[in-house]
Tab-separated table of C-alpha atoms (C1' of nucleotides) in Angstrom:
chain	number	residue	atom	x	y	z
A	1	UNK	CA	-117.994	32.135	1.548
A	2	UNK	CA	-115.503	32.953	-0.640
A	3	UNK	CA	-117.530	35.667	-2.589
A	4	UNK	CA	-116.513	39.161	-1.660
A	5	UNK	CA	-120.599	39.904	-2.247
A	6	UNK	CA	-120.946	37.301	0.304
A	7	UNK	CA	-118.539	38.704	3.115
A	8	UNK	CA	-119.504	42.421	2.702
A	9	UNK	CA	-123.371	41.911	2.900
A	10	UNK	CA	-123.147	39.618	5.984
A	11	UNK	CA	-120.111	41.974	7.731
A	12	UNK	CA	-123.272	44.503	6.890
A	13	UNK	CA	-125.884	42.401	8.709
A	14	UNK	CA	-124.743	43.062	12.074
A	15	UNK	CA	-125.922	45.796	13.913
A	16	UNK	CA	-122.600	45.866	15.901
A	17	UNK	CA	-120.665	45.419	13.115
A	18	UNK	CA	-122.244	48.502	11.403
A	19	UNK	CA	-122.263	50.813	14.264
A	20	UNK	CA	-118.310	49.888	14.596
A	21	UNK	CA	-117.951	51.390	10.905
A	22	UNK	CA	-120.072	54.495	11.935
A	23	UNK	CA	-117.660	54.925	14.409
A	24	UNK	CA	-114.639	54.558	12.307
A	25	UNK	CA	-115.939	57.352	10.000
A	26	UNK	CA	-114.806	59.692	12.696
A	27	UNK	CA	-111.447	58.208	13.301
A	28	UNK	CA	-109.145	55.401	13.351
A	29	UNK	CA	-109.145	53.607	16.543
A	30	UNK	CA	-107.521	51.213	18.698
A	31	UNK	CA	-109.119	47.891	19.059
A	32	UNK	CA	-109.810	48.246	22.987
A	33	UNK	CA	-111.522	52.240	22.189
A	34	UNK	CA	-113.888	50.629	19.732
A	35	UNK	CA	-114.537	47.981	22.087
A	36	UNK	CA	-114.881	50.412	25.332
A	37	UNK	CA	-118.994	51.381	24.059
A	38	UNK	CA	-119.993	47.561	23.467
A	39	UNK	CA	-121.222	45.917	26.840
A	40	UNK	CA	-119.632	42.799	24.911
A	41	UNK	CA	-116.555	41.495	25.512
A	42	UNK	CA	-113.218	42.631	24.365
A	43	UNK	CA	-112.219	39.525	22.773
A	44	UNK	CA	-115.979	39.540	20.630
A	45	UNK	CA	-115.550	42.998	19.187
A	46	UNK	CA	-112.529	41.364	18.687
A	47	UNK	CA	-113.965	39.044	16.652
A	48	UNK	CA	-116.266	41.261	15.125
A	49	UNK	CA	-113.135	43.401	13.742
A	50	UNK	CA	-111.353	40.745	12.059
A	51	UNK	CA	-114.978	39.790	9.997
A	52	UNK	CA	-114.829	43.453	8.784
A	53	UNK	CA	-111.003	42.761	8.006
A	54	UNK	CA	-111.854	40.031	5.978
A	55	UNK	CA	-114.696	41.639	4.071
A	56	UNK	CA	-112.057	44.253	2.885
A	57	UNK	CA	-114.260	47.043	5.257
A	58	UNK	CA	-111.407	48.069	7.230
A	59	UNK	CA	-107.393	47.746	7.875
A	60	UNK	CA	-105.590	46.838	10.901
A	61	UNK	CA	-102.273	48.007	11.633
A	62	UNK	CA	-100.274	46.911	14.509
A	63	UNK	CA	-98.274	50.227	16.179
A	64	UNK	CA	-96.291	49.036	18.905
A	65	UNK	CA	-99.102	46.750	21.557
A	66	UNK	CA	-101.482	49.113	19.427
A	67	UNK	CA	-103.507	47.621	17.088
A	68	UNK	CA	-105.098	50.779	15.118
A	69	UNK	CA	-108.351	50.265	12.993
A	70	UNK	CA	-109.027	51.968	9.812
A	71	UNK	CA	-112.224	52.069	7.544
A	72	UNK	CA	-111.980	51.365	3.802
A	73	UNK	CA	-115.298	52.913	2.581
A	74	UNK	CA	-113.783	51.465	-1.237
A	75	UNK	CA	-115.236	48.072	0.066
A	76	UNK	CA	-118.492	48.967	-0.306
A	77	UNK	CA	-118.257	50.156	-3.567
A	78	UNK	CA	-118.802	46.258	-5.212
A	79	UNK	CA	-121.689	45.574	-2.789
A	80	UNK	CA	-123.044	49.340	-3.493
A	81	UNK	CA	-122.991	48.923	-7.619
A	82	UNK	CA	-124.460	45.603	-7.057
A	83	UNK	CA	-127.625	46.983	-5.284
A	84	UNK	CA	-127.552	50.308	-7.804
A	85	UNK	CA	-128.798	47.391	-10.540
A	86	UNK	CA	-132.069	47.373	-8.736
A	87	UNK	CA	-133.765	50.038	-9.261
A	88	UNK	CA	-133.419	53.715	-9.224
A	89	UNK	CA	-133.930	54.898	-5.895
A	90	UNK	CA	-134.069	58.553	-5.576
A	91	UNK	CA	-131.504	59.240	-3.070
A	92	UNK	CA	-132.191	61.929	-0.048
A	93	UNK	CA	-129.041	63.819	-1.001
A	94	UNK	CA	-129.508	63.780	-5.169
A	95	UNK	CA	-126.006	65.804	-5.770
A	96	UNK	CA	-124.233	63.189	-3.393
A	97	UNK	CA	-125.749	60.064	-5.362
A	98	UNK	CA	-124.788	61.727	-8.757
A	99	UNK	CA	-121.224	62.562	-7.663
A	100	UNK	CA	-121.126	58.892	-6.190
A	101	UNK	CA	-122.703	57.133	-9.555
A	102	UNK	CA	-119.840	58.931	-11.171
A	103	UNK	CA	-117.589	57.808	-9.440
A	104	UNK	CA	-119.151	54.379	-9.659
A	105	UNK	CA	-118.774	54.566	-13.743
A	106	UNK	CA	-115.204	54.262	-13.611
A	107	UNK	CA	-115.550	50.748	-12.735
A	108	UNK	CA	-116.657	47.694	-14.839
A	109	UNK	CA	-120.326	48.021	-14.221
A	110	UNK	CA	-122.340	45.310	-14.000
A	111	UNK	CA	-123.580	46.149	-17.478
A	112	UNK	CA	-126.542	43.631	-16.675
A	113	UNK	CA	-127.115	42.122	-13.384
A	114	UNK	CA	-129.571	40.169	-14.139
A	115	UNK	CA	-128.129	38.490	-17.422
A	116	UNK	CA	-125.430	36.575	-15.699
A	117	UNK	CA	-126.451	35.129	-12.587
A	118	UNK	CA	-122.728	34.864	-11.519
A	119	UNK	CA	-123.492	36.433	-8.025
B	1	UNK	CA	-133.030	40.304	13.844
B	2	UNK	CA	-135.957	43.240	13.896
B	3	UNK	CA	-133.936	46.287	12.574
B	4	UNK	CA	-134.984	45.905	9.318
B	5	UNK	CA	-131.167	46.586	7.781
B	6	UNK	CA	-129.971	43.621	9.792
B	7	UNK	CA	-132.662	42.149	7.280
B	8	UNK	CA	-132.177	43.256	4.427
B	9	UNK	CA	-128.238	42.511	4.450
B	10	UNK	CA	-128.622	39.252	5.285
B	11	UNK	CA	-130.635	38.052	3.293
B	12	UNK	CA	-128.347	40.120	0.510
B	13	UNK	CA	-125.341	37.253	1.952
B	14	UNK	CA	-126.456	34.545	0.422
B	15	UNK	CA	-125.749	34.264	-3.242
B	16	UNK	CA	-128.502	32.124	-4.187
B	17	UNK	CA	-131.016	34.992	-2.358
B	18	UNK	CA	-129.207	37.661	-4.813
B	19	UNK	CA	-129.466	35.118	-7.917
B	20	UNK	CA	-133.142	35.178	-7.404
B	21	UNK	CA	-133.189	38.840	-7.043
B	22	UNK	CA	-131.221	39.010	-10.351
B	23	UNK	CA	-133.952	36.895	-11.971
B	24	UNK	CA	-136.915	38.693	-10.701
B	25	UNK	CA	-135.112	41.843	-12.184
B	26	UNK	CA	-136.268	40.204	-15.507
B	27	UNK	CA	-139.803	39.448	-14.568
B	28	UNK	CA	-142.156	37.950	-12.152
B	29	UNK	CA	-141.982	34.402	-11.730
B	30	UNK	CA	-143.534	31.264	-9.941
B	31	UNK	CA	-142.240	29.645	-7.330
B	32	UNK	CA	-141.538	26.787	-9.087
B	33	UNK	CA	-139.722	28.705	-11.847
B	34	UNK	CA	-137.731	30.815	-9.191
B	35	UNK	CA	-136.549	26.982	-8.539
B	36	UNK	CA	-135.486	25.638	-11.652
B	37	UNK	CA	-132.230	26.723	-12.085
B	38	UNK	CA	-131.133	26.087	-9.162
B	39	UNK	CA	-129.903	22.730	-8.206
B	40	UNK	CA	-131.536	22.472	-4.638
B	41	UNK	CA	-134.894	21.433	-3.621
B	42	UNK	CA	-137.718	23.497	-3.986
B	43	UNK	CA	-138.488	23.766	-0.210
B	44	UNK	CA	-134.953	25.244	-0.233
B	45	UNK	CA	-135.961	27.625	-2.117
B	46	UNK	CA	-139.424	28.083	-1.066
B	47	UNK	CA	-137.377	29.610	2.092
B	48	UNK	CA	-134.864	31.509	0.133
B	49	UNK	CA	-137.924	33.312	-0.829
B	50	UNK	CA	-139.312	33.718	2.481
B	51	UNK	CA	-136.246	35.322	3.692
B	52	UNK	CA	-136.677	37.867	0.765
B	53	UNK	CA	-140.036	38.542	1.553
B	54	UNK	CA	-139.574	38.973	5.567
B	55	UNK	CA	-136.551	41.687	4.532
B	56	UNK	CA	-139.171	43.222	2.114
B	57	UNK	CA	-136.997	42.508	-1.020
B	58	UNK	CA	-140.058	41.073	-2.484
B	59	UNK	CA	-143.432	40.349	-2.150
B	60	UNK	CA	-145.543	37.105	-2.880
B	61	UNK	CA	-149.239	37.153	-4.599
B	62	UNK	CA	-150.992	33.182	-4.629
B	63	UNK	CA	-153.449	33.380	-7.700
B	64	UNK	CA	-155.235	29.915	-8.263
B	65	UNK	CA	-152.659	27.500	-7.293
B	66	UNK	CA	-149.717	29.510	-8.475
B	67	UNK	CA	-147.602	31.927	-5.824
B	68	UNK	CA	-146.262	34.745	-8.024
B	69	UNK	CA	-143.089	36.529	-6.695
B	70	UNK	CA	-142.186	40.134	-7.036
B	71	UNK	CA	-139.552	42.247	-6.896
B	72	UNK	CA	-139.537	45.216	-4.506
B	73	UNK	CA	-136.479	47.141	-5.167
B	74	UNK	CA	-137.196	49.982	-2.590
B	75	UNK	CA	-136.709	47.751	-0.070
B	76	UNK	CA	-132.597	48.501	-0.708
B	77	UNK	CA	-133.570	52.025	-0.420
B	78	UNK	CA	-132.717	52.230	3.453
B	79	UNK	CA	-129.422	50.006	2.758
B	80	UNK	CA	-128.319	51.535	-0.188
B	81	UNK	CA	-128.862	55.080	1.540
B	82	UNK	CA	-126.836	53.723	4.754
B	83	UNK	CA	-123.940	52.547	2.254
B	84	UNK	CA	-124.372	55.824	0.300
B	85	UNK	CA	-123.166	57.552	2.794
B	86	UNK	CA	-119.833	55.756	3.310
B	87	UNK	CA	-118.644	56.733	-0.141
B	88	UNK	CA	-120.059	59.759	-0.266
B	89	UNK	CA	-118.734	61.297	3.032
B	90	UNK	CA	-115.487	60.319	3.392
B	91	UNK	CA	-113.717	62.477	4.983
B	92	UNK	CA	-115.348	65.380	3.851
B	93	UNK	CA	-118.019	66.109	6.455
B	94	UNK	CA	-118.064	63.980	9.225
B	95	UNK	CA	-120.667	65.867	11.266
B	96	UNK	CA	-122.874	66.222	8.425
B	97	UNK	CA	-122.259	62.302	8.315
B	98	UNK	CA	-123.365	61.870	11.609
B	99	UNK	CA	-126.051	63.640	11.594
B	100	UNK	CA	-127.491	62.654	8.620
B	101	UNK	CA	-127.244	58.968	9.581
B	102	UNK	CA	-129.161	59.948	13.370
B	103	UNK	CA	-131.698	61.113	11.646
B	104	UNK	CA	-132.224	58.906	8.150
B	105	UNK	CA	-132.144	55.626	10.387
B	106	UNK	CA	-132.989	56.426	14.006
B	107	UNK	CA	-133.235	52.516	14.759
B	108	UNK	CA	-131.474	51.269	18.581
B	109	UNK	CA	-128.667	48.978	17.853
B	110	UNK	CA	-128.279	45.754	19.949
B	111	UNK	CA	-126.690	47.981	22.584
B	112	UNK	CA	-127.055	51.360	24.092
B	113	UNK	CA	-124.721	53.356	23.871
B	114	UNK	CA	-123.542	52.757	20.368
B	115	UNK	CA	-127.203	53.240	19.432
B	116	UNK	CA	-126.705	57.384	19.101
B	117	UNK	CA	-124.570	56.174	16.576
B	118	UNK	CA	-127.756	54.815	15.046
B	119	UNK	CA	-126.984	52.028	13.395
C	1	DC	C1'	-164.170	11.663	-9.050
C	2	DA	C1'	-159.263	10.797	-9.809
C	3	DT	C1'	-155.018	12.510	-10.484
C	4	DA	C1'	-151.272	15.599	-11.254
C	5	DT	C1'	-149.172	20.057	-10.014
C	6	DC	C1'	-147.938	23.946	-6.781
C	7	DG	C1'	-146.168	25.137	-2.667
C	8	DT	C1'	-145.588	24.776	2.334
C	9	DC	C1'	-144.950	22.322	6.725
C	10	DA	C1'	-142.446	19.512	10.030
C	11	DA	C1'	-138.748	17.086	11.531
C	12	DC	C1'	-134.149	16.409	11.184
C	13	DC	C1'	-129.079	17.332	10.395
C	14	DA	C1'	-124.556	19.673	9.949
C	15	DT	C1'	-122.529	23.836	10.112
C	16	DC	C1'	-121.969	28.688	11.133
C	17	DC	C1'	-122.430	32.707	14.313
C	18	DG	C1'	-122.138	35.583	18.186
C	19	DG	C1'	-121.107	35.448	22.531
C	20	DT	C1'	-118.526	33.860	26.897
C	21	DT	C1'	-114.317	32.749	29.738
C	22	DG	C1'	-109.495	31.934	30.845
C	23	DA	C1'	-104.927	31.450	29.277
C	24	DA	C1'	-101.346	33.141	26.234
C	25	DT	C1'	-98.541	36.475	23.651
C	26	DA	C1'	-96.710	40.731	22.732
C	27	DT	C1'	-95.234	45.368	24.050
C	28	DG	C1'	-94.366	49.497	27.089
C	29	DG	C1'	-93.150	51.767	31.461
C	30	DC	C1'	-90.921	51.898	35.934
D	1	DG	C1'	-86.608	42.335	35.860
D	2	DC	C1'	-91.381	43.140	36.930
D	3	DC	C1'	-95.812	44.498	36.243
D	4	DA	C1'	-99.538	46.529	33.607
D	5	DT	C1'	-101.688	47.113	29.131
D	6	DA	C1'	-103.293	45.593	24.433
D	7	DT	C1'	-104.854	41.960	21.821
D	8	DT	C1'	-105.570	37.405	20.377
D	9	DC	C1'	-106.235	32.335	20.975
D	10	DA	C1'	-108.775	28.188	22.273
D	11	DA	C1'	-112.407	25.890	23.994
D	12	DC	C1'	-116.947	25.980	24.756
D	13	DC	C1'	-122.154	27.012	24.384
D	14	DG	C1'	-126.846	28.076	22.598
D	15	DG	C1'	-129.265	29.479	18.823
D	16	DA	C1'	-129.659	30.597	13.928
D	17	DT	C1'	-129.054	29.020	9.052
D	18	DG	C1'	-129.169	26.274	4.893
D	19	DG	C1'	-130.038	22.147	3.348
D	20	DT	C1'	-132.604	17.457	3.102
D	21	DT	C1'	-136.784	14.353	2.974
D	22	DG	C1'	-141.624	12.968	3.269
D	23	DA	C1'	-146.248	14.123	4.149
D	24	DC	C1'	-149.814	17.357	3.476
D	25	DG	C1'	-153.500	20.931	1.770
D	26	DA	C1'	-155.017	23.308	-2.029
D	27	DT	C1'	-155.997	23.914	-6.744
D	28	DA	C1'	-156.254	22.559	-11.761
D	29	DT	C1'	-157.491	19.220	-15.219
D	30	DG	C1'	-159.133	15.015	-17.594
DNA sequence: CATATCGTCAACCATCCGGTTGAATATGGC
DNA sequence: GCCATATTCAACCGGATGGTTGACGATATG
């Protein structure tokens, strides 16, 4: 699984996983405050934060026994671009999807995603 | 696995799942031709495809002896919307964020109290 | 009818995933 | 030094996943 395609999508197919981001968007966190909602353990949210690590969807950084969790909404933008190729979905908030195609044009677009199959 | 993003971004982890995507961008194909390039079995992909169609990514039409598979690229709608809204977001209003996600994708997460955060 | 093609089904296998528990490793406070 | 807190590690477990193979039903075609 050493496509970053790969790790982002499947960090994204966990319901936990994505309500952990939500709750990033607010704030940074401590490892044991993102865990306190979960009726899971400590050690699988755990777990669960070190898959997001990997997919590049958030930072760790160790403050004294803290361990504080930060999102890195730039992650998504690979994943995002990739799934942009497929059609043009209207988006509920047009203005927001324009400024955040614009943004997306700075990059190397996937200029066609279909031509290459190098997923 | 019902919420339907849990769907939908799984089956978007496997790279041979978005290669078929990629090709169905181009056209609709047969099962058999969805195959070909690919260096697996065609039962293998026979389910690759039946993940994509449970998510909704595309949808599968038998005429005579043929099964002709289609792509259904509002399917990402719901993801691409929930990914959106990382980018677009950040940091700028959080609330707006929140709200915004309670109401686009009101679906329970796996637990439930990180379920207002609507996964 | 006989035969080839299209696609799925069923059983099987190895591996991955999400969770648990209990011990271990920091670090901070008294 | 001693104890509590924060976090990970290691071993384990059940179930999902991605692949294989061989048999099968259904549909074209000669």
């Amino acid at each position: 699984m050493s496509n970053p395609l790969d790790q982002v999508f499947s960090a994204l197919a966990d319901p936990t996983r994505r309500a952990i981001l939500a709750m990033l968007l607010e704030d940074d966190m401590a490892v044991t405050d993102v865990a306190e909602p979960f009726s899971m353990s400590l050690a699988a949210v755990s777990k669960h934060l070190c898959v997001l690590a990997e997919a590049g969807l958030i930072t760790q950084e160790k403050r004294g026994r803290v361990k504080w969790c930060k999102l890195e909404p730039d992650a998504l933008r690979a994943a995002s671009v990739w799934m942009q190729g497929f059609g043009q979905f209207e988006a509920v908030d047009l203005d927001g999807l324009e400024r955040f195609l614009a943004a997306e044009l700075d990059d190397p677009g996937p200029d066609d995603p279909a031509s290459s199959l190098s997923v």
